[in-house]
CSV table of C-alpha atoms (C1' of nucleotides) in Angstrom, one decimal:
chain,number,residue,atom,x,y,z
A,1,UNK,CA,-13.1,70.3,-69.9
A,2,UNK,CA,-12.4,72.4,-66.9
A,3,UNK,CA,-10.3,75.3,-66.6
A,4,UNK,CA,-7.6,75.0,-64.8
A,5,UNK,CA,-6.0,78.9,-64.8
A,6,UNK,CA,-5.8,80.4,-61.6
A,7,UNK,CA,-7.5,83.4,-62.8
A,8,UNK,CA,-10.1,81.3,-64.3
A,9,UNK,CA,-11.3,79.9,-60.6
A,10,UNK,CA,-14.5,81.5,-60.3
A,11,UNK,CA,-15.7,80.0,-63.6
A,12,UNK,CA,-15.6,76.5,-62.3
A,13,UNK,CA,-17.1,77.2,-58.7
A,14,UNK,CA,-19.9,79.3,-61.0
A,15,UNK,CA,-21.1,76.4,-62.7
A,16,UNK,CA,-20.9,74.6,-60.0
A,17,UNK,CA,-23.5,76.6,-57.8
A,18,UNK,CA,-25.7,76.9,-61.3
A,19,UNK,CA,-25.4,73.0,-62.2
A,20,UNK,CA,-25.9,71.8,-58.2
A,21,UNK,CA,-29.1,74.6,-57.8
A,22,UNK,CA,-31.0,72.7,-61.3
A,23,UNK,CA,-29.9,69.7,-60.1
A,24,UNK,CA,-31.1,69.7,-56.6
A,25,UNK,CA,-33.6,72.6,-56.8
A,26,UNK,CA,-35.6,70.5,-59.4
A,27,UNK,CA,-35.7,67.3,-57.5
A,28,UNK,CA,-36.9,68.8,-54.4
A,29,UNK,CA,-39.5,70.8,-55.7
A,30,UNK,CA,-40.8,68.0,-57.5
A,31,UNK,CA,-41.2,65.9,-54.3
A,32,UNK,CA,-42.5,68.8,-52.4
A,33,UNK,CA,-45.5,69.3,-54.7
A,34,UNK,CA,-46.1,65.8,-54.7
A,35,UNK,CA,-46.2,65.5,-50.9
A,36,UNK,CA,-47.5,69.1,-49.8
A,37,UNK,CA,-49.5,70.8,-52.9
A,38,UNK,CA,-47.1,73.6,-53.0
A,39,UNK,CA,-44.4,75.0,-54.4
A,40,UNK,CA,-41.1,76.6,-53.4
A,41,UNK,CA,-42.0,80.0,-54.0
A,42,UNK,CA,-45.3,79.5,-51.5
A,43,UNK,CA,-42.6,78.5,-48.5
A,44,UNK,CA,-40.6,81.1,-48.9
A,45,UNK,CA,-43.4,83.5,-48.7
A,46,UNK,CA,-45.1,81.4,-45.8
A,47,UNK,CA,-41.6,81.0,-44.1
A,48,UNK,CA,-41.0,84.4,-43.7
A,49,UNK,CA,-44.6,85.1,-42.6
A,50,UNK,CA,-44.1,82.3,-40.1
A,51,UNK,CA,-40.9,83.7,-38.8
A,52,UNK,CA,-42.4,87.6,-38.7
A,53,UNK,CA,-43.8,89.3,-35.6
A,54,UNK,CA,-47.4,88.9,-35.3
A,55,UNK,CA,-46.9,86.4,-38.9
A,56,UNK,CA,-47.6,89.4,-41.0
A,57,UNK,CA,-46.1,91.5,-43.9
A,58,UNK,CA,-46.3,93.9,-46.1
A,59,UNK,CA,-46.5,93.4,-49.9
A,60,UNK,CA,-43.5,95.3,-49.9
A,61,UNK,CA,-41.6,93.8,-47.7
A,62,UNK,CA,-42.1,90.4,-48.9
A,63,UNK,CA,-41.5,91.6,-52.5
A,64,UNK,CA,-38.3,93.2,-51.3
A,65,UNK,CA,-36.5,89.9,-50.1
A,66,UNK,CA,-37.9,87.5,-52.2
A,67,UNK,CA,-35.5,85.1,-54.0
A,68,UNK,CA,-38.1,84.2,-57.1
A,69,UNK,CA,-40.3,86.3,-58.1
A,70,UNK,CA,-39.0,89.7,-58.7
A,71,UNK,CA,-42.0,92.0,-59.7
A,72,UNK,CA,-45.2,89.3,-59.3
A,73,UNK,CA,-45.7,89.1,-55.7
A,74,UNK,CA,-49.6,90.4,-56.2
A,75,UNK,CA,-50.3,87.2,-57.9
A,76,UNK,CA,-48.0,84.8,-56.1
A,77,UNK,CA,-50.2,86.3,-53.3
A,78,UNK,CA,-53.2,85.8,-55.3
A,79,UNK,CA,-52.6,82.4,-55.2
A,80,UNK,CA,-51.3,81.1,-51.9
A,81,UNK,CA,-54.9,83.5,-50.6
A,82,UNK,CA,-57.1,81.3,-53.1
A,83,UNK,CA,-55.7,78.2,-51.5
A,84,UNK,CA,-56.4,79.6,-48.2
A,85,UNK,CA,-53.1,79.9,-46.3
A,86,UNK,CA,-52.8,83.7,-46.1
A,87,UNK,CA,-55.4,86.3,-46.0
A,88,UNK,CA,-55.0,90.0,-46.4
A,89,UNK,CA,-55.8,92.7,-44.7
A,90,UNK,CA,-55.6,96.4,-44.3
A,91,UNK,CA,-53.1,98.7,-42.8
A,92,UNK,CA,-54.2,100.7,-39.8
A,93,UNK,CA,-52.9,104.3,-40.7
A,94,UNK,CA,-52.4,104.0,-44.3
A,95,UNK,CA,-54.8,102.9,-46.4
A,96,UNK,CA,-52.9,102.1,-49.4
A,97,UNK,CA,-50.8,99.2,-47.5
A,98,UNK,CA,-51.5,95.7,-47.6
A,99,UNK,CA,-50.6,93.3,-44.9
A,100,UNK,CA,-50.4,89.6,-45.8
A,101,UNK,CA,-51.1,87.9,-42.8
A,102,UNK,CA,-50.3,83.5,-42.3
A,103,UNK,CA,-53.6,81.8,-41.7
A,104,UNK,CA,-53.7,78.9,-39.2
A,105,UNK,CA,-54.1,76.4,-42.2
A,106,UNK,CA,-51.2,78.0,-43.7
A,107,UNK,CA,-48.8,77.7,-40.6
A,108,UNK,CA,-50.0,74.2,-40.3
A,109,UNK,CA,-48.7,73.5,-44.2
A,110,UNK,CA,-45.9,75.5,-43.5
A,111,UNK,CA,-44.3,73.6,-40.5
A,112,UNK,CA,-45.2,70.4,-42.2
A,113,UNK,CA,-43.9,71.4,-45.8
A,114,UNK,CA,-40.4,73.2,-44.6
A,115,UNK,CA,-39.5,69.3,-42.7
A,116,UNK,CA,-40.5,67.8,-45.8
A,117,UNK,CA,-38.8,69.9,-47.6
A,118,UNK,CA,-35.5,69.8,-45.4
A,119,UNK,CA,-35.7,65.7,-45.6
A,120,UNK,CA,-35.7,66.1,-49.1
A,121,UNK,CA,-32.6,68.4,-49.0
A,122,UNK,CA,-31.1,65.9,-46.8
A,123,UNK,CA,-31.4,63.3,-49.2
A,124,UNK,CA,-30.6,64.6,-52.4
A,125,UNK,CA,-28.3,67.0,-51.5
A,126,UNK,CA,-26.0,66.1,-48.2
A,127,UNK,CA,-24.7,63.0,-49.3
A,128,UNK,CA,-22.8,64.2,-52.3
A,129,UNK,CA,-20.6,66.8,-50.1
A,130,UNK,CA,-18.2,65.6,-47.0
A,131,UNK,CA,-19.0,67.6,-44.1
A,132,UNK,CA,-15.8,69.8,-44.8
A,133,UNK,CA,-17.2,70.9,-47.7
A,134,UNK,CA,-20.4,71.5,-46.7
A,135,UNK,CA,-18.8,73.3,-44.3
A,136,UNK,CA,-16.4,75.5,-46.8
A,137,UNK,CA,-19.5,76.1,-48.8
A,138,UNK,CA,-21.5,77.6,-46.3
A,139,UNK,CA,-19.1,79.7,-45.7
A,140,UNK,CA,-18.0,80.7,-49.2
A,141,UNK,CA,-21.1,81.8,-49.8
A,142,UNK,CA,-22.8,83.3,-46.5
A,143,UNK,CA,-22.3,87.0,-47.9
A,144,UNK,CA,-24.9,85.7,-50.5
A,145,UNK,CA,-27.6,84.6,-47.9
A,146,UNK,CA,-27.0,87.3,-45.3
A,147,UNK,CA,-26.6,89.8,-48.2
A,148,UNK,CA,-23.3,91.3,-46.5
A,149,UNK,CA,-20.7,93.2,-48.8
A,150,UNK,CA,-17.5,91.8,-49.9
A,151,UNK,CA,-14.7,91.6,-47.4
A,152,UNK,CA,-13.1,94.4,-48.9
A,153,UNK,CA,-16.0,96.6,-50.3
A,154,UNK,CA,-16.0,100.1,-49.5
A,155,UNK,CA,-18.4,100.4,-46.9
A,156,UNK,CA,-21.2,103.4,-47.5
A,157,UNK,CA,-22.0,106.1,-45.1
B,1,UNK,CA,-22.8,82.8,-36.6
B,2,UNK,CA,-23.5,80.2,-38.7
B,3,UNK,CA,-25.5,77.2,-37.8
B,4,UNK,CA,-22.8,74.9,-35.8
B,5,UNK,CA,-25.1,71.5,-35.5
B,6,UNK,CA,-23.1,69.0,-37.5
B,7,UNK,CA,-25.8,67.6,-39.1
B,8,UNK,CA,-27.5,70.8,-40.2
B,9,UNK,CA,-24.6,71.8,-42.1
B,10,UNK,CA,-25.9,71.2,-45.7
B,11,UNK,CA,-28.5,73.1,-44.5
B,12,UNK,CA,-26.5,76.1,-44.7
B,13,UNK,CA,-24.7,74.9,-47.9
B,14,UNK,CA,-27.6,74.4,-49.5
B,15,UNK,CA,-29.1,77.9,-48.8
B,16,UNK,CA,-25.7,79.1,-49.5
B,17,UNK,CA,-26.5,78.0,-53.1
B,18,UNK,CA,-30.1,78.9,-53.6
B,19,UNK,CA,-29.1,82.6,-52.7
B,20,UNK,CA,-26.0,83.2,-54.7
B,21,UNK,CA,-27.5,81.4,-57.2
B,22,UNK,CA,-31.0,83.7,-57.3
B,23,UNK,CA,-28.6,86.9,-57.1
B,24,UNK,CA,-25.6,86.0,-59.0
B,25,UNK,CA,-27.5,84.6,-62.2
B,26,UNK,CA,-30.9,87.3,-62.2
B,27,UNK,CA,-27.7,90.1,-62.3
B,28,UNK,CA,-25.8,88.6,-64.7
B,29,UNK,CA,-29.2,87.4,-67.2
B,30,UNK,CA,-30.0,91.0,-67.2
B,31,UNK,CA,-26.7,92.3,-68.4
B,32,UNK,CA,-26.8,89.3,-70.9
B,33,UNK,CA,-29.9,90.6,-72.3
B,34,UNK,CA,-29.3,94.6,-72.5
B,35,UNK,CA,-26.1,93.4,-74.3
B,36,UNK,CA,-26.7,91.1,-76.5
B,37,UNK,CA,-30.4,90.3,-76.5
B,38,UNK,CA,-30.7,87.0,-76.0
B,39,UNK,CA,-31.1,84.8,-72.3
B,40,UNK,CA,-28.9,82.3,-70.4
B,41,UNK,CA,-31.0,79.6,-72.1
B,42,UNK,CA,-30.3,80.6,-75.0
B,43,UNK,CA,-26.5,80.4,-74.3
B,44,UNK,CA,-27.0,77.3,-72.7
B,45,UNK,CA,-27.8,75.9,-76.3
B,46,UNK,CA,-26.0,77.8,-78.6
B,47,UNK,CA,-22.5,76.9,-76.8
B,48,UNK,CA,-23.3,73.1,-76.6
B,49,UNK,CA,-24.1,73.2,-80.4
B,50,UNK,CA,-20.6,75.6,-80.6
B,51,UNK,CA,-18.7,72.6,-78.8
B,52,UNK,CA,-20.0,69.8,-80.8
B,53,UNK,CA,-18.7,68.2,-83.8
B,54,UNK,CA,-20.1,69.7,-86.9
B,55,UNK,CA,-21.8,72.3,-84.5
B,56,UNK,CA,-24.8,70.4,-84.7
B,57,UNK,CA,-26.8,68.3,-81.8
B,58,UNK,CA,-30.3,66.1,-82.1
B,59,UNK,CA,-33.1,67.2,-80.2
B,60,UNK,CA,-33.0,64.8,-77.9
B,61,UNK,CA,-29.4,65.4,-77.3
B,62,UNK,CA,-29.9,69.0,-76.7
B,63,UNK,CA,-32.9,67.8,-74.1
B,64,UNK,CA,-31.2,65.4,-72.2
B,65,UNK,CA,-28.1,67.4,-71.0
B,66,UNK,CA,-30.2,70.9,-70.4
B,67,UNK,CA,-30.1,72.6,-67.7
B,68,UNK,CA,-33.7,74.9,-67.9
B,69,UNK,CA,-36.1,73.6,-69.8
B,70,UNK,CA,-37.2,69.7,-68.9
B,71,UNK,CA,-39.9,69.3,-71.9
B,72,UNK,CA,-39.8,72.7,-73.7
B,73,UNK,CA,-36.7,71.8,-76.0
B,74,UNK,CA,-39.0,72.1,-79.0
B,75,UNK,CA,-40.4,75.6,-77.8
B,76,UNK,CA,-36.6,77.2,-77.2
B,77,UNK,CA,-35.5,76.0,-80.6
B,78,UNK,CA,-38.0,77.9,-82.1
B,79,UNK,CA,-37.5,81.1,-80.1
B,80,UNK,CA,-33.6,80.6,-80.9
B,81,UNK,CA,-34.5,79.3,-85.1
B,82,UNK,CA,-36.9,82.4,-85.4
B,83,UNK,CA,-33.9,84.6,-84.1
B,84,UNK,CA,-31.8,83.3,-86.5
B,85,UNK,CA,-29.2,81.4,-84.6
B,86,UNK,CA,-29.8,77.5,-85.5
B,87,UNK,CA,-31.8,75.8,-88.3
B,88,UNK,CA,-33.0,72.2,-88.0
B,89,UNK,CA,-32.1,69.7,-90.6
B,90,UNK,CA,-33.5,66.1,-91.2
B,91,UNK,CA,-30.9,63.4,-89.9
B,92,UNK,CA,-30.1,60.8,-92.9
B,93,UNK,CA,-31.1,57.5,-92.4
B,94,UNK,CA,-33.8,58.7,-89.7
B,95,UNK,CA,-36.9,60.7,-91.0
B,96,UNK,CA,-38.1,60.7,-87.2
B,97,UNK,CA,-35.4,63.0,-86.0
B,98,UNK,CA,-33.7,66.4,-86.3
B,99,UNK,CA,-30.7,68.1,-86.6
B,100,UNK,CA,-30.6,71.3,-84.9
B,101,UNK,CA,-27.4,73.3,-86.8
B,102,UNK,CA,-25.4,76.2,-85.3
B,103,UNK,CA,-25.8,79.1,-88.5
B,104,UNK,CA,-23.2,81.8,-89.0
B,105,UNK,CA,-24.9,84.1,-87.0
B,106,UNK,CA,-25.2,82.0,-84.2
B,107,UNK,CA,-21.6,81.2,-84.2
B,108,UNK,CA,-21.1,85.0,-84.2
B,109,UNK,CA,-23.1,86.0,-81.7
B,110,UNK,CA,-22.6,83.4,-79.2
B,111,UNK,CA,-18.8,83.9,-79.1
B,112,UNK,CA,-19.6,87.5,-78.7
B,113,UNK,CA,-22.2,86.8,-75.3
B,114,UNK,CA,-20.2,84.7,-74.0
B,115,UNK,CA,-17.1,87.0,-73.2
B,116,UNK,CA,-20.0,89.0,-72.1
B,117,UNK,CA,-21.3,86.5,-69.9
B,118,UNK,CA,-18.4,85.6,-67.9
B,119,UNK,CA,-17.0,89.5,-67.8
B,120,UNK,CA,-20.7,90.0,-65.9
B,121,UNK,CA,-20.2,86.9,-63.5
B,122,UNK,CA,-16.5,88.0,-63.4
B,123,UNK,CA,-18.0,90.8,-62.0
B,124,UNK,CA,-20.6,89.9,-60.1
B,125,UNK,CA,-19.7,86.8,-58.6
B,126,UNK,CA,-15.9,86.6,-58.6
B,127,UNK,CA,-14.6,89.3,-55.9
B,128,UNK,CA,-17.4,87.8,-53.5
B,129,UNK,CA,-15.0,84.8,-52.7
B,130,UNK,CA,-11.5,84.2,-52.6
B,131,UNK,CA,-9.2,82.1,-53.9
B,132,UNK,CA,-8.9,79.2,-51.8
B,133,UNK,CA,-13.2,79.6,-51.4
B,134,UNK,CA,-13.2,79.5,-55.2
B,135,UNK,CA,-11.4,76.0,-55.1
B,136,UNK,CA,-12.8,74.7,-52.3
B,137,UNK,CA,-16.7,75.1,-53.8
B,138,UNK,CA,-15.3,74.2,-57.5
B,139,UNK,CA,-14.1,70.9,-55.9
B,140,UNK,CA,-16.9,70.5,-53.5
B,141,UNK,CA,-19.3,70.9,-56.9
B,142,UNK,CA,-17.8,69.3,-59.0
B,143,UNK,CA,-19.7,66.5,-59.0
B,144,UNK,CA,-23.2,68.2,-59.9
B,145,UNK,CA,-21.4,69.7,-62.9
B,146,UNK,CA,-20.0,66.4,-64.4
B,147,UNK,CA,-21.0,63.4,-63.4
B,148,UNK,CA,-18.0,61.8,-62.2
B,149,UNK,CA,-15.0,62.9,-58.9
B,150,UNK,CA,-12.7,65.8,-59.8
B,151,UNK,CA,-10.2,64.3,-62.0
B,152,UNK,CA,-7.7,64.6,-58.5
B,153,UNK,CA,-7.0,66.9,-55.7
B,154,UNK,CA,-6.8,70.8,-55.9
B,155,UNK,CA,-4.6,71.7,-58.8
B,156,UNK,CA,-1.2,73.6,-57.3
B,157,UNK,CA,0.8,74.3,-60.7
C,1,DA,C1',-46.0,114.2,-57.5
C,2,DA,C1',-44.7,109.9,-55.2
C,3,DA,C1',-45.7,105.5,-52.6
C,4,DG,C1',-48.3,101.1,-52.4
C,5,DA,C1',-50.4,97.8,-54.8
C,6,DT,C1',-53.1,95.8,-58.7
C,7,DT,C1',-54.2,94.9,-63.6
C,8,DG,C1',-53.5,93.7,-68.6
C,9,DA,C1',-50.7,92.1,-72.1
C,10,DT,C1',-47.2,89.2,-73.1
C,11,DC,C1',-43.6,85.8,-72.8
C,12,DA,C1',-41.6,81.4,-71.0
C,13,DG,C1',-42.0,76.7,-69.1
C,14,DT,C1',-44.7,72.3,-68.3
C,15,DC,C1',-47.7,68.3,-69.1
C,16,DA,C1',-50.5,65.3,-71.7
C,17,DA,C1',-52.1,64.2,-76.2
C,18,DT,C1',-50.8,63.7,-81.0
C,19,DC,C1',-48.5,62.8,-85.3
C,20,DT,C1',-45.0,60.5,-88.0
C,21,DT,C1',-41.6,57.1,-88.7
C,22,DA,C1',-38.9,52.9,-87.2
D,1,DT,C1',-45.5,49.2,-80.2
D,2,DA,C1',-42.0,52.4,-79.3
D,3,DA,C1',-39.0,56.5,-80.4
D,4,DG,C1',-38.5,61.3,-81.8
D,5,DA,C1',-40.5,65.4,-82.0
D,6,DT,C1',-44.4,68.8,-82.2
D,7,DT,C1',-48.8,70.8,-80.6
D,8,DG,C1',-52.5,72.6,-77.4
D,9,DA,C1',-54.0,74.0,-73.1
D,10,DC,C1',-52.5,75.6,-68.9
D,11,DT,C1',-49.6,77.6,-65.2
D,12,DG,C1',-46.1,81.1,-63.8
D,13,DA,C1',-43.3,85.2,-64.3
D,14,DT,C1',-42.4,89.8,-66.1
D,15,DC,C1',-43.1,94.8,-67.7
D,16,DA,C1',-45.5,98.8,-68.3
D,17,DA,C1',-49.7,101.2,-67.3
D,18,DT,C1',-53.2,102.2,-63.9
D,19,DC,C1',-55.7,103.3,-59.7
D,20,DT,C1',-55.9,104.9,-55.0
D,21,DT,C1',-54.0,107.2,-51.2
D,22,DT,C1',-50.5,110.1,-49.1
DNA sequence: AAAGATTGATCAGTCAATCTTA
DNA sequence: TAAGATTGACTGATCAATCTTT
């Protein structure tokens, strides 16, 4: 069933990063909204709140960076406001910005979600790889994460 | 660089995944759809209906072994039956159940996406990793994509 | 005119309830 | 009663159009 030409490599490590993300992604998110009331997409927006200076944003910048939802930050934003763990507020200086800013209720479901979360990633997830391949993994795929060009990409200037 | 606590590294691994998953596959969708018109899901079904005998699965089959949709098998067969692709025929000696056959045109046009598909993640995903990374996630994956070891070590013919 | 953000319309996915047959 | 599949109601995501401010 697999492939087994050497040109044909990236095939099989393909559908192995799309099978393990359903497989995994689905599990966790499951147990997360049983445990916390929220959903992936609402830690990644809180994390990155969490982790900004003064745990604010701009729309823009969290639309820019977001993994999920590609044009519908205004009403994931909608949402995780209506449950009360971000509020918004205006822009000093430019009054057609937006900042998002993390709520202490929604730092407080924050910190307890991500270790949720991370327990659950423990559990479905770190047993099934050694810790070399965890290892060769992470770094396979770190230009991904850190959004860094490929080794030999012609660099821009 | 990267996080060096032996026990956090699935942590990495697993982030690893999320992100060249998002990127990868929202890239790769896109071209799918300008090309050929029709989504990853849809490929996802038509090429396990291609590989089956008499190009034809039961519903349930089709459910069990998706990827995307959990419950919404009946919705995407639809979608792909109004487009033309599949039909659904009763299953003899079962009234309950159905046959969901591969037509002509969804022959035709999956053989066509497909080529499509893995030029865009040839694209896309290949030059992002070398060789030996290719292997070493392929292997390290391999498990989420069948459920069962690789068949032995890294293949060196 | 362009940037920042929201809105409306539409499409896709999910869960429980339902219907038919075994 | 259970299995196989569909339906209805709801939630989420996406695209173009819109509104306000620069």
């Amino acid at each position: 069933v697999t492939n087994k030409e050497p040109d044909r490599l990236w095939w099989d490590s393909f559908r192995g990063i799309i099978f393990a993300h359903a497989k995994v992604f689905h599990a966790v998110e499951r147990d997360l909204m049983e445990h916390s009331g929220i959903s992936l997409t609402f830690i990644d927006v809180l994390g990155r709140l969490h982790d900004a200076p003064d745990q604010q944003l701009r729309m823009q910048e969290l639309q820019q960076e977001s993994l999920f939802t590609h044009g519908g930050m205004t009403r994931l934003v909608d949402r995780i406001e209506a449950a009360g763990y971000v509020r918004r507020e205006s822009v000093p200086g430019d009054r057609r910005g937006v900042f998002v800013v993390l709520t202490p209720e929604g730092k407080q479901i924050y910190e307890s979600a991500i270790q949720k979360h991370q327990a659950d990633v423990e559990r479905e997830f770190s047993p099934r790889l050694t810790s070399e391949q965890h290892r060769a993994v992470a770094d396979a795929l770190w230009s991904f994460w850190h959004d860094e060009p490929p080794p030999d990409a012609p660099q821009g200037d």
